Short mmCIF file of C-alpha atoms and ligand atoms in Angstrom, two decimals:
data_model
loop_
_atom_site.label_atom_id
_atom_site.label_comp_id
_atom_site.label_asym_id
_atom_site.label_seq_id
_atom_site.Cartn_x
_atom_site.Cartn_y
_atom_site.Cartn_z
CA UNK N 618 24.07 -51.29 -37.83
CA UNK N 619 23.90 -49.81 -34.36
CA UNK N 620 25.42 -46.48 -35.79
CA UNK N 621 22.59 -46.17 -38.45
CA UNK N 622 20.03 -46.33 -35.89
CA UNK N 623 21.48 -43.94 -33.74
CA UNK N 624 21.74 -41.58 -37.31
CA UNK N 625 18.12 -42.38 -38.14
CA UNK N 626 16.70 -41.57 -34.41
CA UNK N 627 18.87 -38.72 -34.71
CA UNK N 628 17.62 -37.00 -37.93
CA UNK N 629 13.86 -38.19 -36.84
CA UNK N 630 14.15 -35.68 -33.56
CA UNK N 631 15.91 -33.03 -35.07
CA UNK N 632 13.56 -32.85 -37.95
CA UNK N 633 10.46 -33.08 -35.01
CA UNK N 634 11.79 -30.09 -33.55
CA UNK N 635 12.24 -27.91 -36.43
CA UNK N 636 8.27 -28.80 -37.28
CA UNK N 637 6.90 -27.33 -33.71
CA UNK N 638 7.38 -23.19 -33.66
CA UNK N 639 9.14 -22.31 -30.91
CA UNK N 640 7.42 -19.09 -29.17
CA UNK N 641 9.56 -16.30 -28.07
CA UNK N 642 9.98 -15.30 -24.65
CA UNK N 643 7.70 -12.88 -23.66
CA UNK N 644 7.99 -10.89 -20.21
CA UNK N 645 5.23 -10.21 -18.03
CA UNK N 646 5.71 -6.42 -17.79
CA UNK N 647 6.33 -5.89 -21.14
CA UNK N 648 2.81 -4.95 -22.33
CA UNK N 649 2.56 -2.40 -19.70
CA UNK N 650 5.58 -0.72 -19.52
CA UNK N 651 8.05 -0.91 -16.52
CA UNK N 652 6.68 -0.06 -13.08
CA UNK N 653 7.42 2.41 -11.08
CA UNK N 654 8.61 3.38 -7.22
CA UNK N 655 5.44 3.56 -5.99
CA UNK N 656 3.75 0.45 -8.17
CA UNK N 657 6.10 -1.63 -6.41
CA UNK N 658 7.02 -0.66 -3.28
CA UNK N 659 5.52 -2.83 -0.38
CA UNK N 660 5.08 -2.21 4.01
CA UNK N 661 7.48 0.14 5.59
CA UNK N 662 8.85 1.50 2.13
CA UNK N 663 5.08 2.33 0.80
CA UNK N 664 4.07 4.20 3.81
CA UNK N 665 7.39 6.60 3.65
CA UNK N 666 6.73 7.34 0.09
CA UNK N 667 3.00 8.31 0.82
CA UNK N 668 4.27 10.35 3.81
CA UNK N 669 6.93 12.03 1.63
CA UNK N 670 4.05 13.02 -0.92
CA UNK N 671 2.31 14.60 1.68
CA UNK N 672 5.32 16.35 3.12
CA UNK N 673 5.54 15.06 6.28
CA UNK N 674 8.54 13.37 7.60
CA UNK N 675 7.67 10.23 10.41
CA UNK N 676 10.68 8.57 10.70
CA UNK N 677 13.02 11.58 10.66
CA UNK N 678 15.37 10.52 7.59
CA UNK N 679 15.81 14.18 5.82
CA UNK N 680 18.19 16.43 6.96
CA UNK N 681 16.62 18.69 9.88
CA UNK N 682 15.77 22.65 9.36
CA UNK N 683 18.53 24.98 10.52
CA UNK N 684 17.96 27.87 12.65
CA UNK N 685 19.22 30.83 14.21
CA UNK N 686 19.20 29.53 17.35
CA UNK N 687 18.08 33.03 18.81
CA UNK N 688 15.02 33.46 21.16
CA UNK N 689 12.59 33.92 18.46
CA UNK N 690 14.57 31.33 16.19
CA UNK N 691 15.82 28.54 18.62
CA UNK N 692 16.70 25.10 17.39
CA UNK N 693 13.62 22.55 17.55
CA UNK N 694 14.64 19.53 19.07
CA UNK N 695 11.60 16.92 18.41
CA UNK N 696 11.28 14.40 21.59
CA UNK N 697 8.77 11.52 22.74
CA UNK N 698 9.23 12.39 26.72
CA UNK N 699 9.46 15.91 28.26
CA UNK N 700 13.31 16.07 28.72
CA UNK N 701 16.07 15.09 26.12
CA UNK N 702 19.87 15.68 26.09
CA UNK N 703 21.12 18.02 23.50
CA UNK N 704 24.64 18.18 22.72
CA UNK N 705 25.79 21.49 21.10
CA UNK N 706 29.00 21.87 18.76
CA UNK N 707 29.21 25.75 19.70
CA UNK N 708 31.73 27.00 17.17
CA UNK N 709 32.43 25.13 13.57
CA UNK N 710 35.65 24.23 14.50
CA UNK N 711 35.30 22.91 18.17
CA UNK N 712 35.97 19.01 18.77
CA UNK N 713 34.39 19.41 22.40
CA UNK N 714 30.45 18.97 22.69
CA UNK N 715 28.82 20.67 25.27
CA UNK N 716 26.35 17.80 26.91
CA UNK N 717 22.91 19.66 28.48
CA UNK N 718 19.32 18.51 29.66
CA UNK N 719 16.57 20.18 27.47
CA UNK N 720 13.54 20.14 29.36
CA UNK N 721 9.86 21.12 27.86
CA UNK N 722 8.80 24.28 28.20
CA UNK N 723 10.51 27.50 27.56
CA UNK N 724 13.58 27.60 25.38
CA UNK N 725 17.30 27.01 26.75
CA UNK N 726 20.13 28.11 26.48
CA UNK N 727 23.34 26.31 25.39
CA UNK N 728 25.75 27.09 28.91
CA UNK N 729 28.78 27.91 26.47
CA UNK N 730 27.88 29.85 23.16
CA UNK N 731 24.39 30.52 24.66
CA UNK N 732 22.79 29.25 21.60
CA UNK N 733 18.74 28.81 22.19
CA UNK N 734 17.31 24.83 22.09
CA UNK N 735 13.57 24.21 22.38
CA UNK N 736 11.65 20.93 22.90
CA UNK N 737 8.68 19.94 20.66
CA UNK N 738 6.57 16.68 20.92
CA UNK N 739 7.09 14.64 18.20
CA UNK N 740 4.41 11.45 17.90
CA UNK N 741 5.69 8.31 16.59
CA UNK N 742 4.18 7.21 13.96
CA UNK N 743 2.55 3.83 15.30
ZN1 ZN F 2282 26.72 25.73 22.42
#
């Protein structure tokens, strides 16, 4: 007796469920497409994208320019105060690095390959 009602209940709910349509799973993004970089990105990561577009570099993540490092082409060494230490790697193959005060102004000489260094103010960007 008890089995047949648990049959009968049982057919009655299956037979409910088959009767409502079941809607398939939509996603949100799927009418317009996936989003990209910029669409998404939020803060800190938005405002180095936008920067990027518009060539500049603020936070100083890309590799920096090379130089000669003669007295017309001396390195550019980008600093918030008027001095900075600069250490120089004067041959390829050296493991020693030659420690030296850059001060603003006129370029400077590395005091072992004699390479040239000049500071240049560099803003931060807040
Ligand atoms: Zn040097």
């Amino acid at each position: 007796m008890a089995s047949r009602l648990l049959v009968r209940t049982a057919v009655r709910a299956a037979c409910a469920r088959s009767a409502v349509p079941v809607q398939a799973m939509t996603r949100g993004m799927s009418s317009g497409g996936i989003p990209t970089d910029e669409e998404q990105a939020t803060g800190l990561e938005k405002i180095v994208m936008r920067a990027t577009k518009q060539g500049s570099d603020p936070y100083s993540m890309f590799k920096p320019k090379e130089y000669a490092g003669s007295k017309q082409d001396p390195h550019l060494v980008p600093s918030v105060t008027s001095k900075r230490i600069v250490g120089c790697v004067c041959e390829e193959d050296n493991t020693a690095i030659v420690w030296f005060w850059l001060h603003q102004g006129e370029p400077q000489r590395c005091p072992s390959c004699g390479a040239h260094y000049k500071l240049v103010p560099h803003e931060l960007p807040h």
